[in-house]
Structures are given as structure tokens and as C-alpha cells.
Amino acid sequence: MKIATWNVNSIRARLPNVLDWLVKAAPDVVLLQELKTIDQNFPAMEIQELGYNCAIHGQKSYNGVAILSKHPLSDVSTGLAGDKDDNQARYVEAFIEAGDESVRVASIYLPNGNPIDTDKYLYKLEWMDRLGKHAADLLRSEEPVVLGGDYNVIPADGDCYDVAVWANDALFQPEIRAKFRSILNLGYSDAWRDLHTETHVYSFWDYQRGAWQKNNGIRIDHLLLSPQAADRLARCEIDIGPRGRAKASDHTPVWCELTT
DNA sequence: ATGCCGGGCGAAGCCCGA
């Protein structure tokens, strides 16, 4: 089963690119972030025509996450547990029913947290704590689980082009990276890192300053696998193709292949 | 590395992203 994550930076602005990639890459499951639209304006018809079921958790203008699946979706839940007052659409989870390939997945849009001396940073810390609690709960099911999304965390120095540039950024703070590691330490695997040793491979390039052309990127889109999913991990790749297209998102898809 | 892009909203210019 091929499972991808992609921050599309507006599903409506990106629809032609997304549809093309769905046809070309043929993933079974896609975890989308930054829909930037409400559920009613999500282009479900066009995506369903390619054979995908949709679980949508939209929001006007900002955030918004979705799960696309060629297999039936069940047990859909929206929002991350632990804070009833959090109304930002950053989490959707579902069970993918596919016989002996069944898997539970979540699409995650972790808060950016910049600037670091503001409430936005505190919100990021709090959100990561809640994600860790929920991730721990999910492990107790002993199911294969894939938590994929835009984590807004640069895990290690080699995951960005210049550590000096990112030193004061929320994505690079030691306590943020420690919280990300603490989720891994529960028992999750960073699928891409587990299968690759090379550094300076990225999933995001800024629109500005010719970042794409100069390969000034960061690796912040991750697929975290529970042990039961990691045991089935056959492949994990970053497809930089979509980033080079006209009207590209600033993120590109990351995908993994789970076997039985 | 400071928003120089790019998207949403809404009809200019501001908010937001990483």
C-alpha cells in the first residue's frame, strides 16, 4: 500500500497539479495539509472521479487537512484530543479497510510556531504535547499506524541547507526537536530517515530568493510509523517532481510503501 | 532569514506561511 503526505498550500489553487500527481503516482492513500478552504468548497467530485474516498476537515482561509483513500475509510475523527478550545483544523484520522493491509492513518498539520517569543510558539509546544499523548494512545492498539503530515520540525542539522539560517526559527529549536524525538522514542519511526542515510534532502523550498533553484530546502514533511507499520515498510521516497512544476506548492509529496 | 513569493479574502492591502 502506497501512502503519501503532501502540504498542497490551497487545494483549490493546486487542484490541477494534485490531480495530475494522483494519476501519475497512483498512491492508495494521500494525507493532505493546508487545504485553506471549508469542507463545502473542497473539490471532492474531481478527486472522487479518480477513485478516491475523502475524509475532509476544512477551515476557511487557513489550515485544513484531508485523507484520500482508494480503499474504504471508516472511524473518521477530526481534531486532536486534549483541548476543546482548539478550533484550528490540523488533524484528521481514519481507519483504512484493505483486508490484511488495513492501516490507521492521520493527516497532521503541526503548528508552525513562529515567531518564537509569541503565543504561536506556545501553541506549537502544547500541540506537540497533545500529539505525543495521542500517539502513545494509538500504540496501545498495536495496529499499524501512519501519522503523516507537515510537522514543521527540522529533525536534524542535515535536514536543512544552512543551520545558521534556521537557528532562531521555531522549526529548529532544540526543545521542538526534542519533542519530535520524544514521539519517535514512544516507538515511532521516521520512515524516510530509516531507509536513507544521505543528508540535505528536502521536502520544502521557500517560494522566495530562488530557494528551489538553489536547493535551499528543509525536510519537515514526515511519515511516522508505529512498529506494526514499520515492520511492513518497503520503501520511502520524496518525489520532488511536483515542486518543479508551474503553480507548485512550496512542499512536495513524501510517500512510503507498506507490504504485507 | 528581514516575507523579496504566493494564497485567501475581497476588491486594496493585510494576514499568514516556514
JSON list of C-alpha atoms in Angstrom, two decimals, chain A residues 39-225:
[
{"chain": "A", "resi": 39, "resn": "ASP", "atom": "CA", "xyz": [-15.49, 21.33, 3.53]},
{"chain": "A", "resi": 40, "resn": "GLN", "atom": "CA", "xyz": [-18.21, 22.54, 1.14]},
{"chain": "A", "resi": 41, "resn": "ASN", "atom": "CA", "xyz": [-15.64, 24.03, -1.25]},
{"chain": "A", "resi": 42, "resn": "PHE", "atom": "CA", "xyz": [-13.29, 21.03, -1.24]},
{"chain": "A", "resi": 43, "resn": "PRO", "atom": "CA", "xyz": [-13.11, 19.66, -4.83]},
{"chain": "A", "resi": 44, "resn": "ALA", "atom": "CA", "xyz": [-14.39, 16.23, -3.79]},
{"chain": "A", "resi": 45, "resn": "MET", "atom": "CA", "xyz": [-16.06, 15.44, -7.13]},
{"chain": "A", "resi": 46, "resn": "GLU", "atom": "CA", "xyz": [-12.86, 15.73, -9.15]},
{"chain": "A", "resi": 47, "resn": "ILE", "atom": "CA", "xyz": [-10.92, 13.63, -6.65]},
{"chain": "A", "resi": 48, "resn": "GLN", "atom": "CA", "xyz": [-13.65, 11.01, -6.31]},
{"chain": "A", "resi": 49, "resn": "GLU", "atom": "CA", "xyz": [-13.65, 10.64, -10.09]},
{"chain": "A", "resi": 50, "resn": "LEU", "atom": "CA", "xyz": [-10.10, 9.29, -9.77]},
{"chain": "A", "resi": 51, "resn": "GLY", "atom": "CA", "xyz": [-11.35, 6.61, -7.38]},
{"chain": "A", "resi": 52, "resn": "TYR", "atom": "CA", "xyz": [-10.63, 8.21, -4.01]},
{"chain": "A", "resi": 53, "resn": "ASN", "atom": "CA", "xyz": [-12.82, 8.40, -0.94]},
{"chain": "A", "resi": 54, "resn": "CYS", "atom": "CA", "xyz": [-12.35, 11.64, 1.02]},
{"chain": "A", "resi": 55, "resn": "ALA", "atom": "CA", "xyz": [-12.35, 12.49, 4.73]},
{"chain": "A", "resi": 56, "resn": "ILE", "atom": "CA", "xyz": [-12.19, 16.28, 4.97]},
{"chain": "A", "resi": 57, "resn": "HIS", "atom": "CA", "xyz": [-11.54, 18.58, 7.92]},
{"chain": "A", "resi": 58, "resn": "GLY", "atom": "CA", "xyz": [-11.56, 22.03, 6.37]},
{"chain": "A", "resi": 59, "resn": "GLN", "atom": "CA", "xyz": [-11.36, 25.60, 7.64]},
{"chain": "A", "resi": 60, "resn": "LYS", "atom": "CA", "xyz": [-11.87, 28.95, 5.98]},
{"chain": "A", "resi": 61, "resn": "SER", "atom": "CA", "xyz": [-8.62, 30.52, 4.68]},
{"chain": "A", "resi": 62, "resn": "TYR", "atom": "CA", "xyz": [-6.23, 28.65, 6.95]},
{"chain": "A", "resi": 63, "resn": "ASN", "atom": "CA", "xyz": [-5.14, 25.12, 7.82]},
{"chain": "A", "resi": 64, "resn": "GLY", "atom": "CA", "xyz": [-7.40, 22.27, 6.78]},
{"chain": "A", "resi": 65, "resn": "VAL", "atom": "CA", "xyz": [-6.45, 18.59, 6.40]},
{"chain": "A", "resi": 66, "resn": "ALA", "atom": "CA", "xyz": [-7.84, 15.62, 4.48]},
{"chain": "A", "resi": 67, "resn": "ILE", "atom": "CA", "xyz": [-7.38, 11.91, 3.85]},
{"chain": "A", "resi": 68, "resn": "LEU", "atom": "CA", "xyz": [-7.85, 10.50, 0.36]},
{"chain": "A", "resi": 69, "resn": "SER", "atom": "CA", "xyz": [-8.11, 6.72, 0.01]},
{"chain": "A", "resi": 70, "resn": "LYS", "atom": "CA", "xyz": [-8.82, 4.25, -2.76]},
{"chain": "A", "resi": 71, "resn": "HIS", "atom": "CA", "xyz": [-9.89, 1.84, -0.02]},
{"chain": "A", "resi": 72, "resn": "PRO", "atom": "CA", "xyz": [-12.90, 2.36, 2.26]},
{"chain": "A", "resi": 73, "resn": "LEU", "atom": "CA", "xyz": [-12.50, 4.86, 5.10]},
{"chain": "A", "resi": 74, "resn": "SER", "atom": "CA", "xyz": [-14.06, 4.24, 8.49]},
{"chain": "A", "resi": 75, "resn": "ASP", "atom": "CA", "xyz": [-13.85, 5.51, 12.07]},
{"chain": "A", "resi": 76, "resn": "VAL", "atom": "CA", "xyz": [-13.11, 9.07, 10.86]},
{"chain": "A", "resi": 77, "resn": "SER", "atom": "CA", "xyz": [-12.34, 11.58, 13.60]},
{"chain": "A", "resi": 78, "resn": "THR", "atom": "CA", "xyz": [-11.41, 15.25, 13.31]},
{"chain": "A", "resi": 79, "resn": "GLY", "atom": "CA", "xyz": [-9.42, 17.41, 15.69]},
{"chain": "A", "resi": 80, "resn": "LEU", "atom": "CA", "xyz": [-6.62, 16.43, 18.05]},
{"chain": "A", "resi": 81, "resn": "ALA", "atom": "CA", "xyz": [-7.77, 15.34, 21.51]},
{"chain": "A", "resi": 82, "resn": "GLY", "atom": "CA", "xyz": [-6.90, 17.27, 24.63]},
{"chain": "A", "resi": 83, "resn": "ASP", "atom": "CA", "xyz": [-8.10, 20.84, 24.05]},
{"chain": "A", "resi": 84, "resn": "LYS", "atom": "CA", "xyz": [-11.78, 21.54, 23.40]},
{"chain": "A", "resi": 85, "resn": "ASP", "atom": "CA", "xyz": [-10.98, 25.21, 22.68]},
{"chain": "A", "resi": 86, "resn": "ASP", "atom": "CA", "xyz": [-8.63, 24.41, 19.79]},
{"chain": "A", "resi": 87, "resn": "ASN", "atom": "CA", "xyz": [-10.65, 25.13, 16.66]},
{"chain": "A", "resi": 88, "resn": "GLN", "atom": "CA", "xyz": [-7.82, 25.04, 14.13]},
{"chain": "A", "resi": 89, "resn": "ALA", "atom": "CA", "xyz": [-8.29, 22.27, 11.55]},
{"chain": "A", "resi": 90, "resn": "ARG", "atom": "CA", "xyz": [-4.97, 20.44, 11.86]},
{"chain": "A", "resi": 91, "resn": "TYR", "atom": "CA", "xyz": [-5.80, 16.78, 12.46]},
{"chain": "A", "resi": 92, "resn": "VAL", "atom": "CA", "xyz": [-7.94, 14.11, 10.82]},
{"chain": "A", "resi": 93, "resn": "GLU", "atom": "CA", "xyz": [-7.66, 10.38, 11.45]},
{"chain": "A", "resi": 94, "resn": "ALA", "atom": "CA", "xyz": [-9.29, 7.36, 9.85]},
{"chain": "A", "resi": 95, "resn": "PHE", "atom": "CA", "xyz": [-9.06, 3.60, 9.55]},
{"chain": "A", "resi": 96, "resn": "ILE", "atom": "CA", "xyz": [-8.32, 2.32, 6.05]},
{"chain": "A", "resi": 97, "resn": "GLU", "atom": "CA", "xyz": [-10.01, -1.01, 5.42]},
{"chain": "A", "resi": 98, "resn": "ALA", "atom": "CA", "xyz": [-7.96, -3.08, 2.99]},
{"chain": "A", "resi": 99, "resn": "GLY", "atom": "CA", "xyz": [-8.04, -6.67, 4.23]},
{"chain": "A", "resi": 100, "resn": "ASP", "atom": "CA", "xyz": [-4.64, -7.75, 5.53]},
{"chain": "A", "resi": 101, "resn": "GLU", "atom": "CA", "xyz": [-3.22, -4.35, 4.51]},
{"chain": "A", "resi": 102, "resn": "SER", "atom": "CA", "xyz": [-5.50, -2.34, 6.77]},
{"chain": "A", "resi": 103, "resn": "VAL", "atom": "CA", "xyz": [-3.89, 0.64, 8.47]},
{"chain": "A", "resi": 104, "resn": "ARG", "atom": "CA", "xyz": [-4.87, 3.59, 10.65]},
{"chain": "A", "resi": 105, "resn": "VAL", "atom": "CA", "xyz": [-3.69, 6.93, 9.30]},
{"chain": "A", "resi": 106, "resn": "ALA", "atom": "CA", "xyz": [-3.73, 10.57, 10.37]},
{"chain": "A", "resi": 107, "resn": "SER", "atom": "CA", "xyz": [-3.11, 13.73, 8.38]},
{"chain": "A", "resi": 108, "resn": "ILE", "atom": "CA", "xyz": [-1.25, 16.21, 10.57]},
{"chain": "A", "resi": 109, "resn": "TYR", "atom": "CA", "xyz": [-0.60, 19.91, 10.10]},
{"chain": "A", "resi": 110, "resn": "LEU", "atom": "CA", "xyz": [1.54, 20.76, 13.12]},
{"chain": "A", "resi": 111, "resn": "PRO", "atom": "CA", "xyz": [1.60, 24.47, 14.01]},
{"chain": "A", "resi": 112, "resn": "ASN", "atom": "CA", "xyz": [4.49, 26.49, 12.60]},
{"chain": "A", "resi": 113, "resn": "GLY", "atom": "CA", "xyz": [5.21, 28.30, 15.88]},
{"chain": "A", "resi": 114, "resn": "ASN", "atom": "CA", "xyz": [6.92, 31.44, 14.59]},
{"chain": "A", "resi": 115, "resn": "PRO", "atom": "CA", "xyz": [7.89, 33.88, 15.93]},
{"chain": "A", "resi": 116, "resn": "ILE", "atom": "CA", "xyz": [9.38, 32.03, 18.90]},
{"chain": "A", "resi": 117, "resn": "ASP", "atom": "CA", "xyz": [8.64, 34.72, 21.50]},
{"chain": "A", "resi": 118, "resn": "THR", "atom": "CA", "xyz": [4.88, 34.64, 20.96]},
{"chain": "A", "resi": 119, "resn": "ASP", "atom": "CA", "xyz": [1.76, 32.64, 21.80]},
{"chain": "A", "resi": 120, "resn": "LYS", "atom": "CA", "xyz": [2.13, 30.89, 18.46]},
{"chain": "A", "resi": 121, "resn": "TYR", "atom": "CA", "xyz": [5.23, 29.16, 19.76]},
{"chain": "A", "resi": 122, "resn": "LEU", "atom": "CA", "xyz": [3.49, 28.18, 23.00]},
{"chain": "A", "resi": 123, "resn": "TYR", "atom": "CA", "xyz": [0.62, 26.79, 20.93]},
{"chain": "A", "resi": 124, "resn": "LYS", "atom": "CA", "xyz": [3.10, 24.67, 18.97]},
{"chain": "A", "resi": 125, "resn": "LEU", "atom": "CA", "xyz": [4.62, 23.28, 22.17]},
{"chain": "A", "resi": 126, "resn": "GLU", "atom": "CA", "xyz": [1.20, 22.49, 23.61]},
{"chain": "A", "resi": 127, "resn": "TRP", "atom": "CA", "xyz": [0.03, 20.92, 20.34]},
{"chain": "A", "resi": 128, "resn": "MET", "atom": "CA", "xyz": [3.10, 18.67, 20.23]},
{"chain": "A", "resi": 129, "resn": "ASP", "atom": "CA", "xyz": [2.43, 17.53, 23.78]},
{"chain": "A", "resi": 130, "resn": "ARG", "atom": "CA", "xyz": [-1.12, 16.61, 22.81]},
{"chain": "A", "resi": 131, "resn": "LEU", "atom": "CA", "xyz": [0.11, 14.81, 19.69]},
{"chain": "A", "resi": 132, "resn": "GLY", "atom": "CA", "xyz": [2.54, 12.82, 21.80]},
{"chain": "A", "resi": 133, "resn": "LYS", "atom": "CA", "xyz": [-0.22, 11.75, 24.19]},
{"chain": "A", "resi": 134, "resn": "HIS", "atom": "CA", "xyz": [-2.47, 10.69, 21.34]},
{"chain": "A", "resi": 135, "resn": "ALA", "atom": "CA", "xyz": [0.37, 8.93, 19.53]},
{"chain": "A", "resi": 136, "resn": "ALA", "atom": "CA", "xyz": [1.03, 6.96, 22.72]},
{"chain": "A", "resi": 137, "resn": "ASP", "atom": "CA", "xyz": [-2.66, 6.02, 22.95]},
{"chain": "A", "resi": 138, "resn": "LEU", "atom": "CA", "xyz": [-2.60, 4.77, 19.36]},
{"chain": "A", "resi": 139, "resn": "LEU", "atom": "CA", "xyz": [0.34, 2.48, 20.08]},
{"chain": "A", "resi": 140, "resn": "ARG", "atom": "CA", "xyz": [-1.74, 0.63, 22.67]},
{"chain": "A", "resi": 141, "resn": "SER", "atom": "CA", "xyz": [-3.99, -0.63, 19.86]},
{"chain": "A", "resi": 142, "resn": "GLU", "atom": "CA", "xyz": [-0.98, -2.45, 18.37]},
{"chain": "A", "resi": 143, "resn": "GLU", "atom": "CA", "xyz": [-2.35, -1.61, 14.93]},
{"chain": "A", "resi": 144, "resn": "PRO", "atom": "CA", "xyz": [-0.27, -0.45, 12.00]},
{"chain": "A", "resi": 145, "resn": "VAL", "atom": "CA", "xyz": [-0.44, 3.35, 12.28]},
{"chain": "A", "resi": 146, "resn": "VAL", "atom": "CA", "xyz": [0.91, 6.01, 9.92]},
{"chain": "A", "resi": 147, "resn": "LEU", "atom": "CA", "xyz": [0.99, 9.57, 11.27]},
{"chain": "A", "resi": 148, "resn": "GLY", "atom": "CA", "xyz": [1.88, 11.66, 8.24]},
{"chain": "A", "resi": 149, "resn": "GLY", "atom": "CA", "xyz": [2.00, 15.34, 7.62]},
{"chain": "A", "resi": 150, "resn": "ASP", "atom": "CA", "xyz": [3.70, 18.69, 7.75]},
{"chain": "A", "resi": 151, "resn": "TYR", "atom": "CA", "xyz": [5.35, 18.50, 11.16]},
{"chain": "A", "resi": 152, "resn": "ASN", "atom": "CA", "xyz": [7.07, 21.88, 10.87]},
{"chain": "A", "resi": 153, "resn": "VAL", "atom": "CA", "xyz": [10.08, 20.27, 12.55]},
{"chain": "A", "resi": 154, "resn": "ILE", "atom": "CA", "xyz": [13.60, 20.02, 11.08]},
{"chain": "A", "resi": 155, "resn": "PRO", "atom": "CA", "xyz": [14.70, 16.83, 12.87]},
{"chain": "A", "resi": 156, "resn": "ALA", "atom": "CA", "xyz": [18.47, 17.18, 12.48]},
{"chain": "A", "resi": 157, "resn": "ASP", "atom": "CA", "xyz": [21.12, 19.61, 11.25]},
{"chain": "A", "resi": 158, "resn": "GLY", "atom": "CA", "xyz": [21.46, 17.66, 7.99]},
{"chain": "A", "resi": 159, "resn": "ASP", "atom": "CA", "xyz": [17.78, 18.20, 7.23]},
{"chain": "A", "resi": 160, "resn": "CYS", "atom": "CA", "xyz": [18.33, 21.86, 6.31]},
{"chain": "A", "resi": 161, "resn": "TYR", "atom": "CA", "xyz": [20.67, 23.63, 3.93]},
{"chain": "A", "resi": 162, "resn": "ASP", "atom": "CA", "xyz": [22.19, 26.04, 6.45]},
{"chain": "A", "resi": 163, "resn": "VAL", "atom": "CA", "xyz": [21.84, 25.69, 10.22]},
{"chain": "A", "resi": 164, "resn": "ALA", "atom": "CA", "xyz": [22.76, 29.35, 10.77]},
{"chain": "A", "resi": 165, "resn": "VAL", "atom": "CA", "xyz": [19.73, 30.48, 8.77]},
{"chain": "A", "resi": 166, "resn": "TRP", "atom": "CA", "xyz": [17.35, 28.37, 10.86]},
{"chain": "A", "resi": 167, "resn": "ALA", "atom": "CA", "xyz": [18.93, 28.81, 14.29]},
{"chain": "A", "resi": 168, "resn": "ASN", "atom": "CA", "xyz": [16.29, 31.24, 15.55]},
{"chain": "A", "resi": 169, "resn": "ASP", "atom": "CA", "xyz": [13.37, 29.60, 13.79]},
{"chain": "A", "resi": 170, "resn": "ALA", "atom": "CA", "xyz": [10.61, 27.67, 15.57]},
{"chain": "A", "resi": 171, "resn": "LEU", "atom": "CA", "xyz": [11.17, 24.69, 13.25]},
{"chain": "A", "resi": 172, "resn": "PHE", "atom": "CA", "xyz": [14.72, 24.28, 14.51]},
{"chain": "A", "resi": 173, "resn": "GLN", "atom": "CA", "xyz": [14.53, 25.00, 18.25]},
{"chain": "A", "resi": 174, "resn": "PRO", "atom": "CA", "xyz": [16.20, 22.33, 20.42]},
{"chain": "A", "resi": 175, "resn": "GLU", "atom": "CA", "xyz": [13.07, 21.87, 22.55]},
{"chain": "A", "resi": 176, "resn": "ILE", "atom": "CA", "xyz": [10.92, 21.44, 19.44]},
{"chain": "A", "resi": 177, "resn": "ARG", "atom": "CA", "xyz": [13.30, 18.87, 18.03]},
{"chain": "A", "resi": 178, "resn": "ALA", "atom": "CA", "xyz": [13.39, 17.14, 21.42]},
{"chain": "A", "resi": 179, "resn": "LYS", "atom": "CA", "xyz": [9.58, 16.90, 21.46]},
{"chain": "A", "resi": 180, "resn": "PHE", "atom": "CA", "xyz": [9.65, 15.40, 17.96]},
{"chain": "A", "resi": 181, "resn": "ARG", "atom": "CA", "xyz": [12.24, 12.86, 19.13]},
{"chain": "A", "resi": 182, "resn": "SER", "atom": "CA", "xyz": [10.12, 12.06, 22.17]},
{"chain": "A", "resi": 183, "resn": "ILE", "atom": "CA", "xyz": [7.32, 11.00, 19.82]},
{"chain": "A", "resi": 184, "resn": "LEU", "atom": "CA", "xyz": [9.77, 8.81, 17.92]},
{"chain": "A", "resi": 185, "resn": "ASN", "atom": "CA", "xyz": [11.00, 7.43, 21.25]},
{"chain": "A", "resi": 186, "resn": "LEU", "atom": "CA", "xyz": [7.49, 6.20, 22.04]},
{"chain": "A", "resi": 187, "resn": "GLY", "atom": "CA", "xyz": [8.13, 3.68, 19.29]},
{"chain": "A", "resi": 188, "resn": "TYR", "atom": "CA", "xyz": [7.51, 5.50, 16.01]},
{"chain": "A", "resi": 189, "resn": "SER", "atom": "CA", "xyz": [9.86, 5.51, 13.04]},
{"chain": "A", "resi": 190, "resn": "ASP", "atom": "CA", "xyz": [10.69, 8.42, 10.74]},
{"chain": "A", "resi": 191, "resn": "ALA", "atom": "CA", "xyz": [10.11, 6.30, 7.63]},
{"chain": "A", "resi": 192, "resn": "TRP", "atom": "CA", "xyz": [12.28, 8.31, 5.26]},
{"chain": "A", "resi": 193, "resn": "ARG", "atom": "CA", "xyz": [15.20, 8.58, 7.67]},
{"chain": "A", "resi": 194, "resn": "ASP", "atom": "CA", "xyz": [15.04, 4.87, 8.47]},
{"chain": "A", "resi": 195, "resn": "LEU", "atom": "CA", "xyz": [15.67, 3.99, 4.82]},
{"chain": "A", "resi": 196, "resn": "HIS", "atom": "CA", "xyz": [18.08, 6.78, 3.85]},
{"chain": "A", "resi": 197, "resn": "THR", "atom": "CA", "xyz": [21.47, 7.86, 5.19]},
{"chain": "A", "resi": 198, "resn": "GLU", "atom": "CA", "xyz": [22.03, 10.91, 2.98]},
{"chain": "A", "resi": 199, "resn": "THR", "atom": "CA", "xyz": [21.63, 14.43, 4.32]},
{"chain": "A", "resi": 200, "resn": "HIS", "atom": "CA", "xyz": [20.42, 17.62, 2.65]},
{"chain": "A", "resi": 201, "resn": "VAL", "atom": "CA", "xyz": [17.38, 16.02, 1.10]},
{"chain": "A", "resi": 202, "resn": "TYR", "atom": "CA", "xyz": [14.30, 18.21, 1.41]},
{"chain": "A", "resi": 203, "resn": "SER", "atom": "CA", "xyz": [10.51, 18.32, 1.22]},
{"chain": "A", "resi": 204, "resn": "PHE", "atom": "CA", "xyz": [10.01, 22.12, 1.31]},
{"chain": "A", "resi": 205, "resn": "TRP", "atom": "CA", "xyz": [11.60, 25.01, -0.55]},
{"chain": "A", "resi": 206, "resn": "ASP", "atom": "CA", "xyz": [10.58, 28.64, 0.02]},
{"chain": "A", "resi": 207, "resn": "TYR", "atom": "CA", "xyz": [8.96, 30.46, -2.88]},
{"chain": "A", "resi": 208, "resn": "GLN", "atom": "CA", "xyz": [11.37, 33.35, -2.29]},
{"chain": "A", "resi": 209, "resn": "ARG", "atom": "CA", "xyz": [15.03, 34.01, -3.00]},
{"chain": "A", "resi": 210, "resn": "GLY", "atom": "CA", "xyz": [15.29, 31.28, -5.61]},
{"chain": "A", "resi": 211, "resn": "ALA", "atom": "CA", "xyz": [15.25, 28.65, -2.87]},
{"chain": "A", "resi": 212, "resn": "TRP", "atom": "CA", "xyz": [14.08, 25.86, -5.20]},
{"chain": "A", "resi": 213, "resn": "GLN", "atom": "CA", "xyz": [16.63, 26.67, -7.91]},
{"chain": "A", "resi": 214, "resn": "LYS", "atom": "CA", "xyz": [19.44, 26.76, -5.32]},
{"chain": "A", "resi": 215, "resn": "ASN", "atom": "CA", "xyz": [18.11, 23.69, -3.48]},
{"chain": "A", "resi": 216, "resn": "ASN", "atom": "CA", "xyz": [17.84, 25.70, -0.28]},
{"chain": "A", "resi": 217, "resn": "GLY", "atom": "CA", "xyz": [15.29, 23.50, 1.40]},
{"chain": "A", "resi": 218, "resn": "ILE", "atom": "CA", "xyz": [14.30, 21.77, 4.61]},
{"chain": "A", "resi": 219, "resn": "ARG", "atom": "CA", "xyz": [12.89, 18.31, 5.40]},
{"chain": "A", "resi": 220, "resn": "ILE", "atom": "CA", "xyz": [9.78, 18.89, 7.50]},
{"chain": "A", "resi": 221, "resn": "ASP", "atom": "CA", "xyz": [7.16, 16.56, 5.99]},
{"chain": "A", "resi": 222, "resn": "HIS", "atom": "CA", "xyz": [7.33, 13.22, 7.73]},
{"chain": "A", "resi": 223, "resn": "LEU", "atom": "CA", "xyz": [5.68, 9.80, 7.83]},
{"chain": "A", "resi": 224, "resn": "LEU", "atom": "CA", "xyz": [5.81, 8.37, 11.36]},
{"chain": "A", "resi": 225, "resn": "LEU", "atom": "CA", "xyz": [5.17, 4.64, 11.58]}
]
